[in-house]
Coordinates of C-alpha atoms and ligand atoms in Angstrom, one line a residue:
X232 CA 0.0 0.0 0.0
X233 CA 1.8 3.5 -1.3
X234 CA 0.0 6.5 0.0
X235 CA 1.6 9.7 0.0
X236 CA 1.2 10.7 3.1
X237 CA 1.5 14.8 4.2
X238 CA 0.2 16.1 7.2
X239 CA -0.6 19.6 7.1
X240 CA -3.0 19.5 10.2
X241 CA -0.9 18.4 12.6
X242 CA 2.4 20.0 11.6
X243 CA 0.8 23.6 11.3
X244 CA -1.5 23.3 14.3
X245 CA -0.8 23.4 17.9
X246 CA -1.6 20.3 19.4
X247 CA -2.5 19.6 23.2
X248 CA 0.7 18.9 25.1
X249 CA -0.5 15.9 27.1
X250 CA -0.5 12.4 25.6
X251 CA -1.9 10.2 27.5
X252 CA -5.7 8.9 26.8
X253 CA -6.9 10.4 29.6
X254 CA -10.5 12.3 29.5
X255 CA -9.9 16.2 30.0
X256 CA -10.7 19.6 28.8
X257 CA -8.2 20.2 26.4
X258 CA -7.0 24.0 26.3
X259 CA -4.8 26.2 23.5
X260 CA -4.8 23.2 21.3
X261 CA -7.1 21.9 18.0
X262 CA -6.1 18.2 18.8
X263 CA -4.5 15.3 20.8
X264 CA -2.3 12.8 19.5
X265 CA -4.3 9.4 20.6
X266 CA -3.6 5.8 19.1
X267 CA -6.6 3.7 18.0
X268 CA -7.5 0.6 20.2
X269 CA -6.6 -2.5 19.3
X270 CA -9.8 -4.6 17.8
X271 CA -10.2 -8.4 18.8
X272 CA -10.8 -9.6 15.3
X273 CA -11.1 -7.4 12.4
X274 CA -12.6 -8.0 8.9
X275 CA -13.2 -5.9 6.4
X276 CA -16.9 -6.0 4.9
X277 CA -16.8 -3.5 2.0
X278 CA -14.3 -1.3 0.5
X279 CA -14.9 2.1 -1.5
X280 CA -13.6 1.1 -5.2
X281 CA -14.1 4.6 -6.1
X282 CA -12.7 5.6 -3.1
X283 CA -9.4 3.5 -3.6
X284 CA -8.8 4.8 -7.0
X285 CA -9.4 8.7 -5.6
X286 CA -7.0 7.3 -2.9
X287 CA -5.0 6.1 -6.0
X288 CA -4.6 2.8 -4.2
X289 CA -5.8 -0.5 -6.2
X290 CA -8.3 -3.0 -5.2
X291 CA -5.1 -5.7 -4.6
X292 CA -4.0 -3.2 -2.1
X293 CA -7.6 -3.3 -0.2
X294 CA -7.1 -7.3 -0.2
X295 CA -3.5 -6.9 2.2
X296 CA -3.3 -7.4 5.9
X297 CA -1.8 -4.2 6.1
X298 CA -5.1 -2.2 4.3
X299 CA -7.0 -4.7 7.1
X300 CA -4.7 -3.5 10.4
X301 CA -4.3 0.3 9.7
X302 CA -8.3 0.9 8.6
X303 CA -9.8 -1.6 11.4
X304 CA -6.6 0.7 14.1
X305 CA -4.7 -2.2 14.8
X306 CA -1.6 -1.0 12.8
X307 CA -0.6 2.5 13.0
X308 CA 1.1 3.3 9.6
X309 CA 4.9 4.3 10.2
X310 CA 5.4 7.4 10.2
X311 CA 2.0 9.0 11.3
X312 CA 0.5 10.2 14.4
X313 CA -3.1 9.8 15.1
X314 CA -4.9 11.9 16.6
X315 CA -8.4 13.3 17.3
X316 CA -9.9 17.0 17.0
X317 CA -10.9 19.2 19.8
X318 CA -14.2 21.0 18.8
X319 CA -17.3 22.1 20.6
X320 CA -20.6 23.0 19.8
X321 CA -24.3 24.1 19.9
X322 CA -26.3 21.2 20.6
X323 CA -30.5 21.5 20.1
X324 CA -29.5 25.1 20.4
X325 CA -27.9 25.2 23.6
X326 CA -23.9 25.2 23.8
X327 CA -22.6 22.3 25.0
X328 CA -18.6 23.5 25.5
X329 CA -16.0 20.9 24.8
X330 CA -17.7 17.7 22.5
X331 CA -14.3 16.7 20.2
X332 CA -13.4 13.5 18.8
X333 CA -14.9 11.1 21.0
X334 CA -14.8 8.4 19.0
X335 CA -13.0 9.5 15.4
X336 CA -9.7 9.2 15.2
X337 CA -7.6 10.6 12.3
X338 CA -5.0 8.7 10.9
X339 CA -3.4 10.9 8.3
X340 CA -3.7 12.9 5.2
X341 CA -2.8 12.2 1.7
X342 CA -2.1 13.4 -0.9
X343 CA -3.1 12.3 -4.7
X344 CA -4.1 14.0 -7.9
X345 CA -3.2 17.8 -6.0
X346 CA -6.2 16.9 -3.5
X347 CA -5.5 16.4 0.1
X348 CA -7.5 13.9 2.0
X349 CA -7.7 13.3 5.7
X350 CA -8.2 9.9 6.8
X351 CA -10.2 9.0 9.8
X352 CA -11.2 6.1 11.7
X353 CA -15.4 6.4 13.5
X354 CA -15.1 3.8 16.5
X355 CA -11.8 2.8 17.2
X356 CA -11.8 3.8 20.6
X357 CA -11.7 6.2 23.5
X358 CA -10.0 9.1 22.9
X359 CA -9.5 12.1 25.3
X360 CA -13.3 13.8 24.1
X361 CA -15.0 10.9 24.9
X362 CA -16.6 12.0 28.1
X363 CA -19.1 9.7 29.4
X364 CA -18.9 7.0 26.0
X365 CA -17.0 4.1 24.9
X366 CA -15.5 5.8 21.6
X367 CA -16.9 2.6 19.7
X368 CA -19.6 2.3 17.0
X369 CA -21.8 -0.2 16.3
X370 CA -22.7 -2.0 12.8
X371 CA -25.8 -0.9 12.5
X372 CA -25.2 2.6 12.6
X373 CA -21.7 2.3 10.7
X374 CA -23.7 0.9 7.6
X375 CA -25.9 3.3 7.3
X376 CA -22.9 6.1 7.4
X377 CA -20.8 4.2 5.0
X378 CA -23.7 3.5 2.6
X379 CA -25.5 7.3 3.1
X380 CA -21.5 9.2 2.6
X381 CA -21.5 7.3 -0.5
X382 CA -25.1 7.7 -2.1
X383 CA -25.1 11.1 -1.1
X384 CA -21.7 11.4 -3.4
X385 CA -23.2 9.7 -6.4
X386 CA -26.2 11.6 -6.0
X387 CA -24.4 14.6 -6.1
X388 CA -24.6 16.1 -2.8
X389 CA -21.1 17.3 -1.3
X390 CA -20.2 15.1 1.5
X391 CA -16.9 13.4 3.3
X392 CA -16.8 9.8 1.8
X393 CA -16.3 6.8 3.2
X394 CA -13.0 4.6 2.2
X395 CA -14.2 1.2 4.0
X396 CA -16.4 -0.6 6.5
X397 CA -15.0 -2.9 9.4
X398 CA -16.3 -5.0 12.0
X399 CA -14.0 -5.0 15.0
X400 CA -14.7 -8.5 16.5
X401 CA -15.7 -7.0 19.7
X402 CA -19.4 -6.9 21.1
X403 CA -20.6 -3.3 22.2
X404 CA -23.2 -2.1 24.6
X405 CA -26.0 -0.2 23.8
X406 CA -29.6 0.7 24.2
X407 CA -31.1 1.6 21.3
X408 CA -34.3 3.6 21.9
X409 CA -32.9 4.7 25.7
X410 CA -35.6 2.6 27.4
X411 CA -33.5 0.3 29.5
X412 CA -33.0 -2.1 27.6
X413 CA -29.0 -2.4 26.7
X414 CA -28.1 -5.5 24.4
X415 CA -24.9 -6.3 22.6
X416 CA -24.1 -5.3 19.4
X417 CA -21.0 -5.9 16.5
X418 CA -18.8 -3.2 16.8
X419 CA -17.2 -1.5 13.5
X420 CA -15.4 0.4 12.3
X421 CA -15.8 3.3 9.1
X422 CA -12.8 4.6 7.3
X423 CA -13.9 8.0 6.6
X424 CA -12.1 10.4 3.8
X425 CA -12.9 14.3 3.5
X426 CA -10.2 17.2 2.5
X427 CA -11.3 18.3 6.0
X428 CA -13.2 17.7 8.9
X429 CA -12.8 20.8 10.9
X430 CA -16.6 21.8 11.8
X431 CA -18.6 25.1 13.1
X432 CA -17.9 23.7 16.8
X433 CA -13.9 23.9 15.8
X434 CA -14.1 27.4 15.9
X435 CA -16.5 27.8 18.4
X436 CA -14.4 26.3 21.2
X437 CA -11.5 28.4 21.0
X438 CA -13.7 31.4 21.0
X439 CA -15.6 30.7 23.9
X440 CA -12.7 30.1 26.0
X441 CA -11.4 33.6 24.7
X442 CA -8.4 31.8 22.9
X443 CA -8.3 34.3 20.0
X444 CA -4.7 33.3 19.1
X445 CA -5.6 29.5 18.5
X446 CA -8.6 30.6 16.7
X447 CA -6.8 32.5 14.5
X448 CA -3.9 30.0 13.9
X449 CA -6.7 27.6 12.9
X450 CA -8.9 30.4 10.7
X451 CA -5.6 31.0 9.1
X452 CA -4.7 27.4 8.4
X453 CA -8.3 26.7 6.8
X454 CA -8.0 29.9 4.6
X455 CA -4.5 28.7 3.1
X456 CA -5.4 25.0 3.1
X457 CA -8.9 25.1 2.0
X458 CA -10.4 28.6 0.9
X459 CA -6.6 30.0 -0.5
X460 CA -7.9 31.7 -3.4
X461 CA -9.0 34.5 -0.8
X462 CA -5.1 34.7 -0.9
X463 CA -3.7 34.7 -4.0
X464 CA -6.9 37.2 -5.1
X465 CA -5.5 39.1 -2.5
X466 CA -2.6 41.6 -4.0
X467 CA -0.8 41.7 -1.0
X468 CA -1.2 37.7 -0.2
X469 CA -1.8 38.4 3.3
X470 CA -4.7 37.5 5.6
X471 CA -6.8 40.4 7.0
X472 CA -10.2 41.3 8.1
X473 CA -11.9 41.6 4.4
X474 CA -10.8 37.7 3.9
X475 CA -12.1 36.3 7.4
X476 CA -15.4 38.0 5.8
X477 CA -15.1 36.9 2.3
X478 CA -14.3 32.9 4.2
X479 CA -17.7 33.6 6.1
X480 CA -19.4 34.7 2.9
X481 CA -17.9 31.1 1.1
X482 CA -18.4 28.9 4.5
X483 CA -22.5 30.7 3.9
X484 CA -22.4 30.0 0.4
X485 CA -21.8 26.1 0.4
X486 CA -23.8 25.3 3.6
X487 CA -26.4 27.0 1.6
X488 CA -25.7 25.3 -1.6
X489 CA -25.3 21.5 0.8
X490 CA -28.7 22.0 2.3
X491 CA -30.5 23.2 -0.8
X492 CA -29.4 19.8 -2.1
X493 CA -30.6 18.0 1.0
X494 CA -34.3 19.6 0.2
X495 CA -33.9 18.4 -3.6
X496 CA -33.4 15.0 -2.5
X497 CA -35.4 14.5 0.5
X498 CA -32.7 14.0 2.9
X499 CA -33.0 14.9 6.7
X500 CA -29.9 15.2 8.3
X501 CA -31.3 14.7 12.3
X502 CA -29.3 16.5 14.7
X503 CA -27.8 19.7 12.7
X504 CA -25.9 20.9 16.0
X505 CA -22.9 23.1 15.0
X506 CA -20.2 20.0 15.6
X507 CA -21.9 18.4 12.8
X508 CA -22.1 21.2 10.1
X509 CA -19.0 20.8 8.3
X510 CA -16.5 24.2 7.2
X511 CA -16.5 22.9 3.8
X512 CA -20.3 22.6 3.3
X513 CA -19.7 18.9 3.6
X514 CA -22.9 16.6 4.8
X515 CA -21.2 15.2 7.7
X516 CA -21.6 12.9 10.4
X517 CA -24.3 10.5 9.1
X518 CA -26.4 9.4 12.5
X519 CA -30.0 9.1 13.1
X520 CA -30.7 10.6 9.5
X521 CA -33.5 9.5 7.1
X522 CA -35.3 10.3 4.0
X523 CA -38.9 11.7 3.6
X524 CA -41.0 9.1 1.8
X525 CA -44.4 11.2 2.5
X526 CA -43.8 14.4 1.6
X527 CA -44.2 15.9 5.3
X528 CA -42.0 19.0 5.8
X529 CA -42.2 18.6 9.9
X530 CA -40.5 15.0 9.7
X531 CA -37.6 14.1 11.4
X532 CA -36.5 10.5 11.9
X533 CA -34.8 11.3 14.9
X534 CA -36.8 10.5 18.0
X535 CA -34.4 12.6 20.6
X536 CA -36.0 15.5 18.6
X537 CA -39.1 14.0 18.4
X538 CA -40.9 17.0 20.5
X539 CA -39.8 19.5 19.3
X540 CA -38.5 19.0 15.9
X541 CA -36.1 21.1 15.6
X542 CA -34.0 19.4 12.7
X543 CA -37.0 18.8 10.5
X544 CA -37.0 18.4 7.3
X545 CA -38.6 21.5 5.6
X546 CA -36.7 24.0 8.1
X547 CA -33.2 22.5 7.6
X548 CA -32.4 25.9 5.4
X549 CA -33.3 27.7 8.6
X550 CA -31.2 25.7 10.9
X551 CA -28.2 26.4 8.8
X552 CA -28.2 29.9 9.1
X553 CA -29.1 29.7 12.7
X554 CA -25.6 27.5 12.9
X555 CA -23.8 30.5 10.7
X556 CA -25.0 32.9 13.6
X557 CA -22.9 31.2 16.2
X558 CA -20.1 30.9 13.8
X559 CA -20.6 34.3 12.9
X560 CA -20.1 35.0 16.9
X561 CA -17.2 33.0 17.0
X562 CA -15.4 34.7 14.0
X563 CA -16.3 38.3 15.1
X564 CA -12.8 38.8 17.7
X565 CA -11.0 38.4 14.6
X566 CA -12.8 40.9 13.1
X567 CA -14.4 43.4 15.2
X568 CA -17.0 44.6 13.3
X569 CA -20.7 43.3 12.5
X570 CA -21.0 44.6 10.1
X571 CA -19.6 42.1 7.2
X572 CA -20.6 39.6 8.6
X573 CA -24.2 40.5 9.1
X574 CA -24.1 41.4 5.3
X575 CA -22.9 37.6 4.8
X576 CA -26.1 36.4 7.0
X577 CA -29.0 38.8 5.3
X578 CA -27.4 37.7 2.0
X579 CA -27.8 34.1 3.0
X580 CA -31.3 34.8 4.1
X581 CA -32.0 35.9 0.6
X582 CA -30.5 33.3 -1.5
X583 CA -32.0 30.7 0.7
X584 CA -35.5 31.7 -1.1
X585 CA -34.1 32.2 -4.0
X586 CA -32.4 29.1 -4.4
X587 CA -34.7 26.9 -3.1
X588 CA -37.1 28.1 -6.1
X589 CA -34.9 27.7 -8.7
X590 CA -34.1 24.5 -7.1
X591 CA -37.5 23.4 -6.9
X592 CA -38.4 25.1 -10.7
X593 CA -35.8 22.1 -11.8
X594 CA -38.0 19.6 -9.6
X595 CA -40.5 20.1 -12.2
X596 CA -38.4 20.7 -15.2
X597 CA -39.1 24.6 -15.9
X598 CA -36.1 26.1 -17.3
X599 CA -37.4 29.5 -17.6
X600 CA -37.9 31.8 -14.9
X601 CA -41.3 33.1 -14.5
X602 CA -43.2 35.8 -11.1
X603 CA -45.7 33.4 -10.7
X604 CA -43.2 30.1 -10.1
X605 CA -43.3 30.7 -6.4
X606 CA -47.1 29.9 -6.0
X607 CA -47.2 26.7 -8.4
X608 CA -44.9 25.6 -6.4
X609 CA -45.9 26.3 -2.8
X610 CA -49.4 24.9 -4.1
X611 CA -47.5 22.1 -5.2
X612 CA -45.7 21.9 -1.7
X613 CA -49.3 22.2 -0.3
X614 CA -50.8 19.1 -2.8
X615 CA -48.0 17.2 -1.8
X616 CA -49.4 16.8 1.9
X617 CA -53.2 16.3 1.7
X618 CA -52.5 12.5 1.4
X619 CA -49.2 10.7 2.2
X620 CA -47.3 10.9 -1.1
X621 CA -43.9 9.3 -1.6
X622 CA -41.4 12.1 -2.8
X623 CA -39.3 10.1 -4.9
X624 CA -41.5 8.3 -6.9
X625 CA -43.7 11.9 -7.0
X626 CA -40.9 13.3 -8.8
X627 CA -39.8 10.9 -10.8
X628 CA -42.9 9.7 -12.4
X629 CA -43.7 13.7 -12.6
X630 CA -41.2 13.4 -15.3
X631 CA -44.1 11.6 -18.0
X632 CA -46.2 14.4 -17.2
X633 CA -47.1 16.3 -20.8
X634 CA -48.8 19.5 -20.6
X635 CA -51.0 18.8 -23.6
X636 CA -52.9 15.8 -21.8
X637 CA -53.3 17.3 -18.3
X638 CA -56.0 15.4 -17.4
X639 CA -53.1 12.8 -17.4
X640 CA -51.7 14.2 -14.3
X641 CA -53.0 12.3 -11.2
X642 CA -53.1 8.9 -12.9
X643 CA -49.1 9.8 -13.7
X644 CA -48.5 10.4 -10.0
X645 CA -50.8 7.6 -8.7
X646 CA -48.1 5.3 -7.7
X647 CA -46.8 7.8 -5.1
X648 CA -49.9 7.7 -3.1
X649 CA -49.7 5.6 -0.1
X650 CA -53.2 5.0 0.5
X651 CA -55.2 5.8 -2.9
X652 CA -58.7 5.4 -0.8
X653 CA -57.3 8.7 1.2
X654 CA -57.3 10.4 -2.2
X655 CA -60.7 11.7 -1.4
X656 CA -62.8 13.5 -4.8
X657 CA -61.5 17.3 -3.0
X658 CA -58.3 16.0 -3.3
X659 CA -58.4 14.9 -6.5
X660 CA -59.9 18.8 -7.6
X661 CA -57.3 20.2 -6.0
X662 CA -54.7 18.1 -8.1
X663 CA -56.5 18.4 -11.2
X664 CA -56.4 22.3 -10.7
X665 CA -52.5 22.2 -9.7
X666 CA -52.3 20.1 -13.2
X667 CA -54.1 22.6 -15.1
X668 CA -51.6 25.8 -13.8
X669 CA -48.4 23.2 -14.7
X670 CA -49.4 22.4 -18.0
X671 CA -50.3 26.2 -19.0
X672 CA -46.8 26.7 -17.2
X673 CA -45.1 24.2 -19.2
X674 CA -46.6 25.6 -22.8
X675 CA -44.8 28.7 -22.0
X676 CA -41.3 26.4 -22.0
X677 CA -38.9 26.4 -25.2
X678 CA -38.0 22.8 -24.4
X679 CA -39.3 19.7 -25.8
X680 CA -41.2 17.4 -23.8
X681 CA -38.2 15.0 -23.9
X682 CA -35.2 17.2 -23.3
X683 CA -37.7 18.1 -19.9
X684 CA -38.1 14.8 -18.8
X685 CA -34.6 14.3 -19.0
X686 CA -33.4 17.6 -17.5
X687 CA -36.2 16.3 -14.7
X688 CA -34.6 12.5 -14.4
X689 CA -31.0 14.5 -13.7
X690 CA -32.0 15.8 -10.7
X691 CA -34.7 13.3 -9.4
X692 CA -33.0 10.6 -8.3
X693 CA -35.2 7.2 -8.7
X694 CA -33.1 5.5 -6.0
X695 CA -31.9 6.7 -3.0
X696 CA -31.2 5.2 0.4
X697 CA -34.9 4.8 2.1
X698 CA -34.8 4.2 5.7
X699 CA -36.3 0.5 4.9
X700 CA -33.7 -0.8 2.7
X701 CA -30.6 0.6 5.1
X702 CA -32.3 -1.6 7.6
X703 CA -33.0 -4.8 5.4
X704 CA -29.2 -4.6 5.3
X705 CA -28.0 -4.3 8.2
X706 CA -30.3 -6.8 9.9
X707 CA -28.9 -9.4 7.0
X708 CA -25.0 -8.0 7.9
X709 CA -26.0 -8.7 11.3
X710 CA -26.4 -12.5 10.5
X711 CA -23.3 -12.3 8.8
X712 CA -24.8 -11.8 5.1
X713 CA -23.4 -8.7 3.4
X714 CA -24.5 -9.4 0.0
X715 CA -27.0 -6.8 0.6
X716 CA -24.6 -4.0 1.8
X717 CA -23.2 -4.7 -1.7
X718 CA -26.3 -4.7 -3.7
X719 CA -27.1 -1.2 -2.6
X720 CA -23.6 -0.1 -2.9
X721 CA -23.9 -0.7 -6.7
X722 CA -27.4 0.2 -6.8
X723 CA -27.0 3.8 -5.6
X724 CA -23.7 4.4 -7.6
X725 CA -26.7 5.6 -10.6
X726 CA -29.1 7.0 -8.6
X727 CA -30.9 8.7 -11.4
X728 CA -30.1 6.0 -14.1
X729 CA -33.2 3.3 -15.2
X730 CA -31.9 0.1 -13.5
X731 CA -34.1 -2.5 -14.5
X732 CA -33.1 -4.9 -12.5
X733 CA -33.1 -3.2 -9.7
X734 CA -36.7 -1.9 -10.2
X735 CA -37.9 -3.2 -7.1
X736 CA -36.1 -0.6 -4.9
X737 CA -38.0 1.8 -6.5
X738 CA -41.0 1.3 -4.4
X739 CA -43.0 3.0 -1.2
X740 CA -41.6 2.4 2.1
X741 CA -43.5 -1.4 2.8
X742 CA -45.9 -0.8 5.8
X743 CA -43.9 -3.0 8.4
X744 CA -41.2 -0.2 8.0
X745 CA -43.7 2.4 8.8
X746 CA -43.3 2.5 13.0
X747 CA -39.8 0.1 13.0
X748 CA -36.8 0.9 14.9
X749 CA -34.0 1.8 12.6
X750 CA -36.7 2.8 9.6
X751 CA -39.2 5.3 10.6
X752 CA -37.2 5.6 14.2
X753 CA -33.6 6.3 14.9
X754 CA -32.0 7.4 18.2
X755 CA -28.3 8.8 18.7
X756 CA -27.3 5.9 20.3
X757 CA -25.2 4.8 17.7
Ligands
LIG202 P1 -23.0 13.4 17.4 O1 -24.1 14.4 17.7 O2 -23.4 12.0 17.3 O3 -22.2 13.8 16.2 O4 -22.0 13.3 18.7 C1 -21.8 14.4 19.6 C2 -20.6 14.2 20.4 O5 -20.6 12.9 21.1 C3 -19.3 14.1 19.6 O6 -18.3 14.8 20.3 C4 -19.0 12.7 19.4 O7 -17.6 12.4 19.3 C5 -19.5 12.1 20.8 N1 -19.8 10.7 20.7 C6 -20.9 10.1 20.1 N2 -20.9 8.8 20.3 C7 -19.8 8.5 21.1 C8 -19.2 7.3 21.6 N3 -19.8 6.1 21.4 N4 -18.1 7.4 22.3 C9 -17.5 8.6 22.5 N5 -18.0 9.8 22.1 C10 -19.1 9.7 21.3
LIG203 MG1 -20.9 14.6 15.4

């Protein structure tokens, strides 16, 4: 195995002083040098192909004991120094202080095709920001992130990637739904891969402890490493006020752009707390997430938010900008004054409408721009919920629609309907009225019917991860069966392609899913 390994992070960075894997609040420092535990009997269950050859490692290097030891932690890689990040962190709007690592470890960075990658291990052990927890992960949940980091890539969403999947060998405790009922589970392992996985709470924790000068050590470091054409656009290639605004205005712009593509494919992130919203705009930290299969804009899968819903799905624009607030708070010592950075948040206010429209206008292939977009669609939004209607197959059959047979329209979408004896005759009008505006809409289009269904099948996926199918595989990977883990691998590699053979994932949410642990409910216990 040949990586090129160069690690920026730790060599520009200061790094906590004390190195033993003791639990602590670790001060004037972004990490701590920790070595992952030891696993009882690793094996590797899937590997990344895509990810190798980004990696520009083969699949004959996957098949060595060495690719086994170094991404399961039993082998650290001469030469590197694990470690794992200190970060804080808003949690359901509250700060928290000091969250960190507890449970990633990073291995190291390389290098390949002028892109750097961080390597990082999810569950191999305690490390000093592991508070109360075990620093492990179980299968369960470290399917769904390996599967979920690489759909949402295919699919066309930014996100950190996932290089391979583990199982330890060693049983881990957990209880599921918090009820009292702890039971056993396989541990694993995830190799994840991002350029970065510094996060909102990174800079929040030096700032709250009034630590401007690691703060800006590490604002600097991200600007250079990550956002350096604020540099070199700079004449005098220094760092100064104007770029910490113009690195909030680009931070702004692809959280912006992330969760608009979240909306578009009817993903729901779960706990959006500022140690999970990535600097880079990356979807990060895949835990109790799901996807909407009614169109419902207050779900969220995750039942710790269950009362008040906070990270639902149709307010996940809002969210964001609420998490750029506190980052905006944490960013403002470096630049005492407001006033940029308010700028950056009333501008992301604005193109949060804005995009979301022209978003949505390519939901349903109109590639004009016309005033009177904004109510077809919120109608639309408001059709979508007067009976439970899957999203993705809404969408995608949406796609046969032709504006001069609009009485077409509701046998076209009938598939998505859950229940088609809760599509009472008012709902029905209602549709056939929403058809009518669309297909007057559509007349005023240059395209031709078949360049709009295609424009439509680009970004409506047909497959994407529903909560139901995670679950089918992880209860067969439990038994010791990962064919399935495979299957949808492949599958969601072309999530917007026809796959025949795969047609039968593109199908409602079966109704044993509908109130099932680990489909339609999902905990942070994970
Ligand atoms: P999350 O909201 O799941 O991203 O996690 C919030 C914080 O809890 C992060 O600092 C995690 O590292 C930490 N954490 C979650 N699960 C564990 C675990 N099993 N062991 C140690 N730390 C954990
Ligand atoms: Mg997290």
């Amino acid at each position: 195995m040949k990586l090129n390994i160069k690690n920026t992070f730790t060599s520009q960075l200061p790094a906590d002083p004390i190195t033993d894997n003791s639990r602590r609040q670790v001060t004037k420092a972004c990490y701590s040098f920790v070595i992952p535990k030891p696993t009882a009997n690793p094996k590797i269950v899937h590997v990344s192909p895509e990810m190798l050859d980004t990696l520009g490692l083969s699949e004959n290097d996957a098949k060595t004991k060495q690719f086994l030891n170094v991404f399961s932690g039993n082998t650290v890689l001469e030469g590197t120094t694990p470690y794992a990040m200190c970060y804080g962190g808003h949690q359901f709007g509250h700060w928290a202080g000091q969250l960190g690592d507890g449970r990633a470890i990073n291995l190291f960075e390389a290098q390949h095709n002028n892109q750097n990658w961080k390597l990082q291990l999810k569950g191999a052990g305690e490390t000093p920001y592991s508070r109360t927890a075990d620093g492990l992960a179980v299968l369960r949940s470290s399917v769904r992130e390996y599967l979920c980091s690489e759909a949402m890539y295919h699919l066309g969403v930014p996100t950190t990637r996932a290089l391979s999947l583990a199982l330890s060998g060693d049983q881990v405790l957990r209880d599921v739904m918090y009820n009292g009922n702890p039971a056993y589970e396989k541990g694993a392992i995830v190799t994840r891969v991002s350029p970065s996985f510094l996060r909102f709470g990174s800079y929040e924790i030096h700032a709250s402890r009034n630590d401007l000068s690691t703060l800006k050590t590490l604002v600097d470091y991200t600007i250079n490493s990550h956002f350096s054409h604020l540099v070199t656009a700079n004449t005098k290639a220094e760092i100064n006020k104007q770029t910490y605004v113009q690195f909030f205005n680009d931070v702004a712009t692809r959280s912006l752009d992330m969760v608009i593509h979240w909306q578009r494919v009817g993903f729901v992130h779960g706990v959006m707390n500022t140690d999970n919203l990535s600097i880079l705009g990356l979807t990060i930290d895949y835990g109790p997430y799901g996807w909407l299969e009614g169109y419902e804009p207050g779900w969220t899968p995750n039942t710790t938010d269950r009362q008040n819903k906070r990270y639902q799905f149709g307010t996940q624009p809002d969210i964001v900008l609420w998490n750029l607030y506190q980052l905006a708070n944490a960013l403002y010592p470096l630049i005492e004054e407001a006033e940029g950075l308010e700028a950056v948040l009333a501008n992301y206010a604005e193109q949060k409408d804005i995009k979301h429209l022209k978003m949505m206008r390519s939901k349903i292939g109109l590639s004009s721009k016309e005033q009177l977009d904004a109510n077809l669609i919120q109608e639309l939004e408001d059709c979508l919920q007067l009976a439970e209607t899957d999203m993705t197959i809404f969408f995608r059959n949406l796609s046969d629609f032709n504006s001069t047979t609009p009485t077409n329209g509701l046998q076209i979408i009938r598939e998505s309907f859950y229940d088609i004896k809760s599509v009472t005759e008012a709902i029905k009008d209602r549709w056939n009225l929403w058809f009518n505006s669309y297909a007057d809409r559509l007349q005023r289009e240059s395209i031709s019917a078949k360049a709009k269904k295609e424009n439509m099948n680009k970004v409506n996926p047909k497959y994407v991860l529903r909560n139901y199918m995670a679950q089918l595989a992880i209860d067969d990977a439990n038994k010791g069966d990962y064919k399935l883990i495979d299957e949808l691998y492949n599958l969601l590699k072309q999530p917007y392609a026809e796959q025949p053979k795969h047609q039968k994932w593109f199908a409602k949410r079966p109704e044993w899913a509908r109130h099932k642990v680990g489909c339609s409910m999902l905990s942070c216990s994970s």
